[in-house]
Amino acid sequence: MIGNLVSLKQLEALVWVADLGSFRRAAQQLNTTQPNVSARIAGLERRLNIVLMHRDAGSVRLTDKGAEILEVARRVLHEAEILTEVAARADLVEGRLRLGVTELVAATWLHQYLRNLKEAYPSLTVELTVDLSRQLDTSLGERALDLTIQNAPFTSNVRGNVVIGDYPYVWAAARGLARALAGVNCVSELTGHSLLTHARHTQSYNELADHARSLGIQTSCFVPSSSLTSCMQMAADGLGVALLPRIMVERGAVADKLMALENLWLPSALHFAARYRHQSARHIAKAAIIAAQTAQAFSHQGQASRL
């Protein structure tokens, strides 16, 4: 038996140092100190009589044998999580989940998701980042995030993917302005007002700019913002007409002040997914599934309230 040979904490330290490329960052992730992480790795090397990694200035490089041991360590930790599931002891899963979401999620079903996640993994701490999808995608690819809930297009090369669903857009304005614009059926008829849009280089902005050019509309009336919540609030305050995901208009914080404008051109719907690296711990994959379930339940609640 090898029960006294290695510990799960040593294997966990190896995985995080390898993934993050830093003893300091691994210590932050494991909620411990850098010397403690170093001691775990050194103890593992000593017990196995193998050099697992070279510590160069500012970087960590696995040896060939270290890379082999790393893949075994991932499998062992994966199986250890299955043990907690069989024992119905999800509370034994500890650590931090570095979660990245877009503003759409933050403004709609994020809080319910965090409650559901806490119920599933009581001892798991969530470190939250809210940002544009392209930034989340970069952070996921650089291993700075464990799980992202974001919209396409995706550029990071990860294999973990759970489909959340599509979120269509709608034009919206304060109720008084929306009533005055009730007969409008072309975006060109909105240009007497500020057109509040998501940030430049986002999917919706690029498609709107292309559509505007096809109609001969000057983009000087566009007011792009990195914050959809700000666009929503400005529209509610009567400061323009906003292009927003419909779910934010109907279920957001100022839904009672906004009205959708129908029969207008719209950009492509946002395609959302929960994404993670396929080598990730088992609870991260489960967290992605919980996200999809939460989003579906939230959408069904909205549909029921409109009936």
mmCIF file of C-alpha atoms in Angstrom:
data_model
loop_
_atom_site.group_PDB
_atom_site.id
_atom_site.type_symbol
_atom_site.label_atom_id
_atom_site.label_comp_id
_atom_site.label_asym_id
_atom_site.label_seq_id
_atom_site.Cartn_x
_atom_site.Cartn_y
_atom_site.Cartn_z
ATOM 1 C CA MET A 1 0.000 0.000 0.000
ATOM 2 C CA ILE A 2 1.118 3.566 -0.651
ATOM 3 C CA GLY A 3 -1.144 5.359 1.805
ATOM 4 C CA ASN A 4 1.780 7.192 3.389
ATOM 5 C CA LEU A 5 3.593 7.915 0.156
ATOM 6 C CA VAL A 6 1.810 11.058 -1.064
ATOM 7 C CA SER A 7 -1.082 13.228 0.066
ATOM 8 C CA LEU A 8 -3.922 14.849 -1.867
ATOM 9 C CA LYS A 9 -2.663 18.251 -0.717
ATOM 10 C CA GLN A 10 0.681 17.566 -2.363
ATOM 11 C CA LEU A 11 -0.975 16.531 -5.612
ATOM 12 C CA GLU A 12 -3.264 19.553 -5.456
ATOM 13 C CA ALA A 13 -0.257 21.837 -5.012
ATOM 14 C CA LEU A 14 1.448 20.251 -8.018
ATOM 15 C CA VAL A 15 -1.594 20.784 -10.228
ATOM 16 C CA TRP A 16 -2.056 24.427 -9.273
ATOM 17 C CA VAL A 17 1.631 25.331 -9.564
ATOM 18 C CA ALA A 18 1.738 23.689 -12.992
ATOM 19 C CA ASP A 19 -1.485 25.345 -14.165
ATOM 20 C CA LEU A 20 -0.718 28.817 -12.842
ATOM 21 C CA GLY A 21 3.035 28.722 -13.415
ATOM 22 C CA SER A 22 3.698 30.299 -10.045
ATOM 23 C CA PHE A 23 4.074 29.188 -6.437
ATOM 24 C CA ARG A 24 2.664 32.527 -5.284
ATOM 25 C CA ARG A 25 -0.481 32.274 -7.401
ATOM 26 C CA ALA A 26 -0.953 28.634 -6.424
ATOM 27 C CA ALA A 27 -0.759 29.639 -2.759
ATOM 28 C CA GLN A 28 -3.439 32.291 -3.330
ATOM 29 C CA GLN A 29 -5.676 29.742 -5.025
ATOM 30 C CA LEU A 30 -5.186 27.212 -2.226
ATOM 31 C CA ASN A 31 -5.634 29.850 0.476
ATOM 32 C CA THR A 32 -2.262 29.085 2.014
ATOM 33 C CA THR A 33 1.291 30.476 1.982
ATOM 34 C CA GLN A 34 3.938 30.222 -0.692
ATOM 35 C CA PRO A 35 6.380 28.421 1.657
ATOM 36 C CA ASN A 36 3.637 25.876 2.409
ATOM 37 C CA VAL A 37 3.121 25.171 -1.289
ATOM 38 C CA SER A 38 6.884 24.883 -1.793
ATOM 39 C CA ALA A 39 7.084 22.432 1.117
ATOM 40 C CA ARG A 40 4.316 20.276 -0.376
ATOM 41 C CA ILE A 41 6.083 20.089 -3.742
ATOM 42 C CA ALA A 42 9.459 19.418 -2.123
ATOM 43 C CA GLY A 43 7.928 16.685 0.033
ATOM 44 C CA LEU A 44 6.364 15.073 -3.020
ATOM 45 C CA GLU A 45 9.665 15.160 -4.897
ATOM 46 C CA ARG A 46 11.467 13.721 -1.907
ATOM 47 C CA ARG A 47 9.010 10.845 -1.455
ATOM 48 C CA LEU A 48 9.024 9.986 -5.170
ATOM 49 C CA ASN A 49 12.759 10.668 -5.536
ATOM 50 C CA ILE A 50 11.976 12.618 -8.706
ATOM 51 C CA VAL A 51 12.584 16.203 -9.801
ATOM 52 C CA LEU A 52 9.121 17.393 -10.847
ATOM 53 C CA MET A 53 9.906 20.936 -11.911
ATOM 54 C CA HIS A 54 12.657 23.454 -12.414
ATOM 55 C CA ARG A 55 12.243 26.807 -10.659
ATOM 56 C CA ASP A 56 13.668 29.411 -13.003
ATOM 57 C CA ALA A 57 13.576 33.131 -12.253
ATOM 58 C CA GLY A 58 9.917 34.123 -12.427
ATOM 59 C CA SER A 59 8.747 30.840 -13.979
ATOM 60 C CA VAL A 60 8.156 27.157 -13.328
ATOM 61 C CA ARG A 61 8.963 24.455 -15.863
ATOM 62 C CA LEU A 62 7.900 20.826 -15.486
ATOM 63 C CA THR A 63 10.375 18.067 -16.191
ATOM 64 C CA ASP A 64 9.286 15.293 -18.559
ATOM 65 C CA LYS A 65 8.637 13.004 -15.602
ATOM 66 C CA GLY A 66 6.874 15.873 -13.822
ATOM 67 C CA ALA A 67 4.470 16.229 -16.756
ATOM 68 C CA GLU A 68 3.654 12.508 -16.516
ATOM 69 C CA ILE A 69 3.082 12.738 -12.762
ATOM 70 C CA LEU A 70 0.893 15.824 -13.300
ATOM 71 C CA GLU A 71 -1.586 13.905 -15.464
ATOM 72 C CA VAL A 72 -1.755 11.105 -12.886
ATOM 73 C CA ALA A 73 -2.309 13.707 -10.152
ATOM 74 C CA ARG A 74 -5.259 15.157 -12.087
ATOM 75 C CA ARG A 75 -6.844 11.714 -12.319
ATOM 76 C CA VAL A 76 -6.314 10.992 -8.624
ATOM 77 C CA LEU A 77 -7.914 14.305 -7.594
ATOM 78 C CA HIS A 78 -10.802 13.666 -9.987
ATOM 79 C CA GLU A 79 -11.438 10.268 -8.427
ATOM 80 C CA ALA A 80 -11.166 11.780 -4.941
ATOM 81 C CA GLU A 81 -14.033 14.141 -5.790
ATOM 82 C CA ILE A 82 -16.121 11.179 -6.939
ATOM 83 C CA LEU A 83 -15.531 9.685 -3.492
ATOM 84 C CA THR A 84 -17.107 12.788 -1.884
ATOM 85 C CA GLU A 85 -20.098 12.464 -4.224
ATOM 86 C CA VAL A 86 -20.618 8.779 -3.399
ATOM 87 C CA ALA A 87 -20.449 9.677 0.290
ATOM 88 C CA ALA A 88 -22.833 12.635 -0.287
ATOM 89 C CA ARG A 89 -20.210 14.924 1.258
ATOM 90 C CA ALA A 90 -19.967 17.782 -1.224
ATOM 91 C CA ASP A 91 -19.201 19.964 1.795
ATOM 92 C CA LEU A 92 -15.708 18.443 1.754
ATOM 93 C CA VAL A 93 -14.958 20.195 -1.546
ATOM 94 C CA GLU A 94 -13.064 23.325 -0.532
ATOM 95 C CA GLY A 95 -11.025 26.049 -2.194
ATOM 96 C CA ARG A 96 -11.824 28.918 -4.523
ATOM 97 C CA LEU A 97 -13.782 28.931 -7.760
ATOM 98 C CA ARG A 98 -12.596 31.799 -9.930
ATOM 99 C CA LEU A 99 -15.799 32.629 -11.786
ATOM 100 C CA GLY A 100 -16.115 35.095 -14.645
ATOM 101 C CA VAL A 101 -19.491 36.273 -15.960
ATOM 102 C CA THR A 102 -20.702 38.924 -18.355
ATOM 103 C CA GLU A 103 -22.893 41.807 -17.277
ATOM 104 C CA LEU A 104 -26.028 40.157 -18.676
ATOM 105 C CA VAL A 105 -25.625 37.315 -16.200
ATOM 106 C CA ALA A 106 -24.741 39.696 -13.358
ATOM 107 C CA ALA A 107 -27.899 41.742 -14.005
ATOM 108 C CA THR A 108 -30.287 38.787 -14.186
ATOM 109 C CA TRP A 109 -29.741 35.319 -12.701
ATOM 110 C CA LEU A 110 -26.276 35.537 -11.089
ATOM 111 C CA HIS A 111 -27.514 35.844 -7.495
ATOM 112 C CA GLN A 112 -29.728 32.791 -7.822
ATOM 113 C CA TYR A 113 -26.829 30.906 -9.378
ATOM 114 C CA LEU A 114 -24.539 31.775 -6.470
ATOM 115 C CA ARG A 115 -27.203 30.559 -4.033
ATOM 116 C CA ASN A 116 -27.559 27.300 -5.957
ATOM 117 C CA LEU A 117 -23.796 26.875 -6.060
ATOM 118 C CA LYS A 118 -23.538 27.479 -2.312
ATOM 119 C CA GLU A 119 -26.198 24.860 -1.698
ATOM 120 C CA ALA A 120 -24.334 22.334 -3.847
ATOM 121 C CA TYR A 121 -20.851 23.127 -2.451
ATOM 122 C CA PRO A 122 -21.161 24.815 0.962
ATOM 123 C CA SER A 123 -17.408 25.053 1.565
ATOM 124 C CA LEU A 124 -16.495 26.457 -1.847
ATOM 125 C CA THR A 125 -15.562 30.148 -2.044
ATOM 126 C CA VAL A 126 -16.414 32.039 -5.227
ATOM 127 C CA GLU A 127 -14.118 34.795 -6.496
ATOM 128 C CA LEU A 128 -16.207 36.782 -8.987
ATOM 129 C CA THR A 129 -15.146 38.762 -12.060
ATOM 130 C CA VAL A 130 -17.667 40.675 -14.199
ATOM 131 C CA ASP A 131 -16.276 41.767 -17.560
ATOM 132 C CA LEU A 132 -16.759 41.785 -21.318
ATOM 133 C CA SER A 133 -16.859 38.344 -22.872
ATOM 134 C CA ARG A 134 -13.641 38.852 -24.825
ATOM 135 C CA GLN A 135 -11.767 39.679 -21.612
ATOM 136 C CA LEU A 136 -13.217 36.664 -19.823
ATOM 137 C CA ASP A 137 -12.202 34.511 -22.769
ATOM 138 C CA THR A 138 -8.615 35.727 -22.516
ATOM 139 C CA SER A 139 -8.520 35.146 -18.759
ATOM 140 C CA LEU A 140 -9.864 31.615 -19.168
ATOM 141 C CA GLY A 141 -7.209 30.850 -21.774
ATOM 142 C CA GLU A 142 -4.511 32.231 -19.477
ATOM 143 C CA ARG A 143 -5.813 30.108 -16.556
ATOM 144 C CA ALA A 144 -6.689 33.218 -14.565
ATOM 145 C CA LEU A 145 -10.306 31.993 -14.352
ATOM 146 C CA ASP A 146 -11.671 28.495 -13.739
ATOM 147 C CA LEU A 147 -15.146 28.935 -15.190
ATOM 148 C CA THR A 148 -16.656 31.579 -17.452
ATOM 149 C CA ILE A 149 -20.275 32.208 -18.340
ATOM 150 C CA GLN A 150 -19.923 34.161 -21.545
ATOM 151 C CA ASN A 151 -21.204 34.701 -25.049
ATOM 152 C CA ALA A 152 -19.681 33.695 -28.380
ATOM 153 C CA PRO A 153 -17.436 34.101 -30.260
ATOM 154 C CA PHE A 154 -14.983 32.059 -28.199
ATOM 155 C CA THR A 155 -11.274 32.154 -28.925
ATOM 156 C CA SER A 156 -9.737 30.338 -25.947
ATOM 157 C CA ASN A 157 -8.946 26.715 -26.672
ATOM 158 C CA VAL A 158 -10.897 24.845 -23.982
ATOM 159 C CA ARG A 159 -12.966 21.700 -24.341
ATOM 160 C CA GLY A 160 -15.313 22.088 -21.382
ATOM 161 C CA ASN A 161 -18.531 23.605 -22.728
ATOM 162 C CA VAL A 162 -22.104 23.562 -21.391
ATOM 163 C CA VAL A 163 -24.647 25.403 -23.528
ATOM 164 C CA ILE A 164 -26.629 28.049 -21.640
ATOM 165 C CA GLY A 165 -28.829 29.261 -24.488
ATOM 166 C CA ASP A 166 -29.531 32.260 -26.702
ATOM 167 C CA TYR A 167 -30.465 35.752 -25.558
ATOM 168 C CA PRO A 168 -32.053 37.917 -28.270
ATOM 169 C CA TYR A 169 -31.783 41.693 -28.394
ATOM 170 C CA VAL A 170 -34.498 44.331 -28.384
ATOM 171 C CA TRP A 171 -34.651 48.107 -28.703
ATOM 172 C CA ALA A 172 -35.995 49.719 -25.552
ATOM 173 C CA ALA A 173 -36.776 53.187 -24.239
ATOM 174 C CA ALA A 174 -38.455 54.902 -21.318
ATOM 175 C CA ARG A 175 -42.182 54.251 -21.498
ATOM 176 C CA GLY A 176 -43.125 57.767 -22.586
ATOM 177 C CA LEU A 177 -40.557 57.841 -25.370
ATOM 178 C CA ALA A 178 -41.402 54.281 -26.397
ATOM 179 C CA ARG A 179 -45.065 55.223 -26.859
ATOM 180 C CA ALA A 180 -44.043 58.194 -29.016
ATOM 181 C CA LEU A 181 -41.949 55.832 -31.173
ATOM 182 C CA ALA A 182 -44.613 53.125 -31.390
ATOM 183 C CA GLY A 183 -45.025 53.387 -35.175
ATOM 184 C CA VAL A 184 -41.294 53.333 -35.975
ATOM 185 C CA ASN A 185 -40.164 50.344 -38.047
ATOM 186 C CA CYS A 186 -36.666 51.341 -39.214
ATOM 187 C CA VAL A 187 -33.558 52.062 -37.212
ATOM 188 C CA SER A 188 -33.018 55.217 -39.299
ATOM 189 C CA GLU A 189 -36.092 56.697 -37.608
ATOM 190 C CA LEU A 190 -34.381 56.428 -34.220
ATOM 191 C CA THR A 191 -31.402 58.594 -35.132
ATOM 192 C CA GLY A 192 -32.972 61.729 -33.683
ATOM 193 C CA HIS A 193 -32.146 60.134 -30.331
ATOM 194 C CA SER A 194 -28.939 58.847 -28.817
ATOM 195 C CA LEU A 195 -28.580 55.152 -29.635
ATOM 196 C CA LEU A 196 -27.205 53.515 -26.494
ATOM 197 C CA THR A 197 -25.208 50.407 -27.375
ATOM 198 C CA HIS A 198 -22.731 47.960 -25.930
ATOM 199 C CA ALA A 199 -19.023 48.631 -26.316
ATOM 200 C CA ARG A 200 -17.207 48.907 -29.621
ATOM 201 C CA HIS A 201 -15.933 45.582 -30.977
ATOM 202 C CA THR A 202 -18.805 43.679 -29.359
ATOM 203 C CA GLN A 203 -20.921 41.541 -31.639
ATOM 204 C CA SER A 204 -24.014 43.744 -31.363
ATOM 205 C CA TYR A 205 -22.106 46.985 -31.970
ATOM 206 C CA ASN A 206 -20.359 45.631 -35.067
ATOM 207 C CA GLU A 207 -23.601 44.311 -36.554
ATOM 208 C CA LEU A 208 -25.407 47.582 -35.783
ATOM 209 C CA ALA A 209 -22.582 49.589 -37.375
ATOM 210 C CA ASP A 210 -22.785 47.408 -40.511
ATOM 211 C CA HIS A 211 -26.565 47.835 -40.627
ATOM 212 C CA ALA A 212 -26.242 51.600 -40.156
ATOM 213 C CA ARG A 213 -23.776 51.845 -43.038
ATOM 214 C CA SER A 214 -26.177 49.927 -45.280
ATOM 215 C CA LEU A 215 -28.830 52.563 -44.519
ATOM 216 C CA GLY A 216 -26.468 55.494 -44.831
ATOM 217 C CA ILE A 217 -26.775 56.296 -41.109
ATOM 218 C CA GLN A 218 -23.942 58.191 -39.437
ATOM 219 C CA THR A 219 -22.613 56.435 -36.340
ATOM 220 C CA SER A 220 -22.218 59.779 -34.570
ATOM 221 C CA CYS A 221 -25.556 59.112 -32.849
ATOM 222 C CA PHE A 222 -24.172 55.905 -31.288
ATOM 223 C CA VAL A 223 -23.290 56.064 -27.595
ATOM 224 C CA PRO A 224 -21.304 52.864 -26.899
ATOM 225 C CA SER A 225 -20.613 51.799 -23.336
ATOM 226 C CA SER A 226 -18.743 48.933 -21.719
ATOM 227 C CA SER A 227 -21.637 48.738 -19.220
ATOM 228 C CA LEU A 228 -24.987 47.397 -20.379
ATOM 229 C CA THR A 229 -26.414 48.322 -16.981
ATOM 230 C CA SER A 230 -25.502 51.955 -17.630
ATOM 231 C CA CYS A 231 -27.164 51.797 -21.053
ATOM 232 C CA MET A 232 -30.260 50.349 -19.430
ATOM 233 C CA GLN A 233 -30.352 53.033 -16.753
ATOM 234 C CA MET A 234 -29.799 55.855 -19.245
ATOM 235 C CA ALA A 235 -32.659 54.534 -21.377
ATOM 236 C CA ALA A 236 -34.897 54.354 -18.293
ATOM 237 C CA ASP A 237 -33.990 57.985 -17.568
ATOM 238 C CA GLY A 238 -35.108 59.017 -21.066
ATOM 239 C CA LEU A 239 -31.604 59.738 -22.348
ATOM 240 C CA GLY A 240 -31.900 57.650 -25.507
ATOM 241 C CA VAL A 241 -32.982 54.391 -27.077
ATOM 242 C CA ALA A 242 -30.977 51.359 -26.011
ATOM 243 C CA LEU A 243 -30.107 48.139 -27.794
ATOM 244 C CA LEU A 244 -30.201 45.576 -24.990
ATOM 245 C CA PRO A 245 -30.680 41.859 -24.426
ATOM 246 C CA ARG A 246 -34.433 41.401 -24.025
ATOM 247 C CA ILE A 247 -34.017 39.532 -20.742
ATOM 248 C CA MET A 248 -32.452 42.646 -19.183
ATOM 249 C CA VAL A 249 -35.310 44.838 -20.371
ATOM 250 C CA GLU A 250 -37.975 42.462 -19.076
ATOM 251 C CA ARG A 251 -36.276 41.203 -15.898
ATOM 252 C CA GLY A 252 -33.654 43.836 -15.056
ATOM 253 C CA ALA A 253 -33.601 46.323 -12.183
ATOM 254 C CA VAL A 254 -35.517 49.043 -14.098
ATOM 255 C CA ALA A 255 -37.873 46.794 -16.075
ATOM 256 C CA ASP A 256 -40.883 48.752 -14.830
ATOM 257 C CA LYS A 257 -39.541 51.915 -16.493
ATOM 258 C CA LEU A 258 -38.719 50.442 -19.905
ATOM 259 C CA MET A 259 -40.771 49.389 -22.910
ATOM 260 C CA ALA A 260 -39.598 47.378 -25.888
ATOM 261 C CA LEU A 261 -39.881 48.718 -29.446
ATOM 262 C CA GLU A 262 -40.996 45.921 -31.706
ATOM 263 C CA ASN A 263 -40.678 45.405 -35.490
ATOM 264 C CA LEU A 264 -37.173 46.867 -35.749
ATOM 265 C CA TRP A 265 -33.982 45.369 -37.131
ATOM 266 C CA LEU A 266 -32.008 43.472 -34.487
ATOM 267 C CA PRO A 267 -28.506 41.991 -34.326
ATOM 268 C CA SER A 268 -27.904 38.282 -33.832
ATOM 269 C CA ALA A 269 -28.873 36.819 -30.488
ATOM 270 C CA LEU A 270 -26.118 36.251 -27.946
ATOM 271 C CA HIS A 271 -25.109 32.589 -27.692
ATOM 272 C CA PHE A 272 -24.077 31.789 -24.113
ATOM 273 C CA ALA A 273 -22.148 28.878 -22.666
ATOM 274 C CA ALA A 274 -20.443 27.943 -19.410
ATOM 275 C CA ARG A 275 -16.823 27.141 -20.302
ATOM 276 C CA TYR A 276 -13.912 25.526 -18.489
ATOM 277 C CA ARG A 277 -10.766 23.554 -19.228
ATOM 278 C CA HIS A 278 -11.394 19.848 -19.623
ATOM 279 C CA GLN A 279 -8.651 19.003 -17.088
ATOM 280 C CA SER A 280 -10.470 21.004 -14.418
ATOM 281 C CA ALA A 281 -11.619 19.557 -11.118
ATOM 282 C CA ARG A 282 -14.916 17.730 -11.189
ATOM 283 C CA HIS A 283 -16.780 20.378 -9.195
ATOM 284 C CA ILE A 284 -16.014 22.999 -11.861
ATOM 285 C CA ALA A 285 -17.749 20.903 -14.504
ATOM 286 C CA LYS A 286 -20.684 20.494 -12.114
ATOM 287 C CA ALA A 287 -20.733 24.246 -11.504
ATOM 288 C CA ALA A 288 -21.125 24.724 -15.269
ATOM 289 C CA ILE A 289 -24.120 22.382 -15.291
ATOM 290 C CA ILE A 290 -25.670 24.231 -12.336
ATOM 291 C CA ALA A 291 -25.274 27.468 -14.307
ATOM 292 C CA ALA A 292 -27.228 26.047 -17.252
ATOM 293 C CA GLN A 293 -29.958 24.757 -14.932
ATOM 294 C CA THR A 294 -30.214 28.126 -13.164
ATOM 295 C CA ALA A 295 -30.434 30.042 -16.453
ATOM 296 C CA GLN A 296 -33.153 27.705 -17.734
ATOM 297 C CA ALA A 297 -35.201 28.052 -14.538
ATOM 298 C CA PHE A 298 -34.858 31.846 -14.650
ATOM 299 C CA SER A 299 -36.083 31.945 -18.259
ATOM 300 C CA HIS A 300 -39.046 29.708 -17.448
ATOM 301 C CA GLN A 301 -40.007 31.965 -14.532
ATOM 302 C CA GLY A 302 -40.007 34.946 -16.884
ATOM 303 C CA GLN A 303 -42.165 33.145 -19.421
ATOM 304 C CA ALA A 304 -44.634 32.115 -16.722
ATOM 305 C CA SER A 305 -44.928 35.683 -15.418
ATOM 306 C CA ARG A 306 -45.867 36.921 -18.902
ATOM 307 C CA LEU A 307 -48.710 34.393 -19.304
#
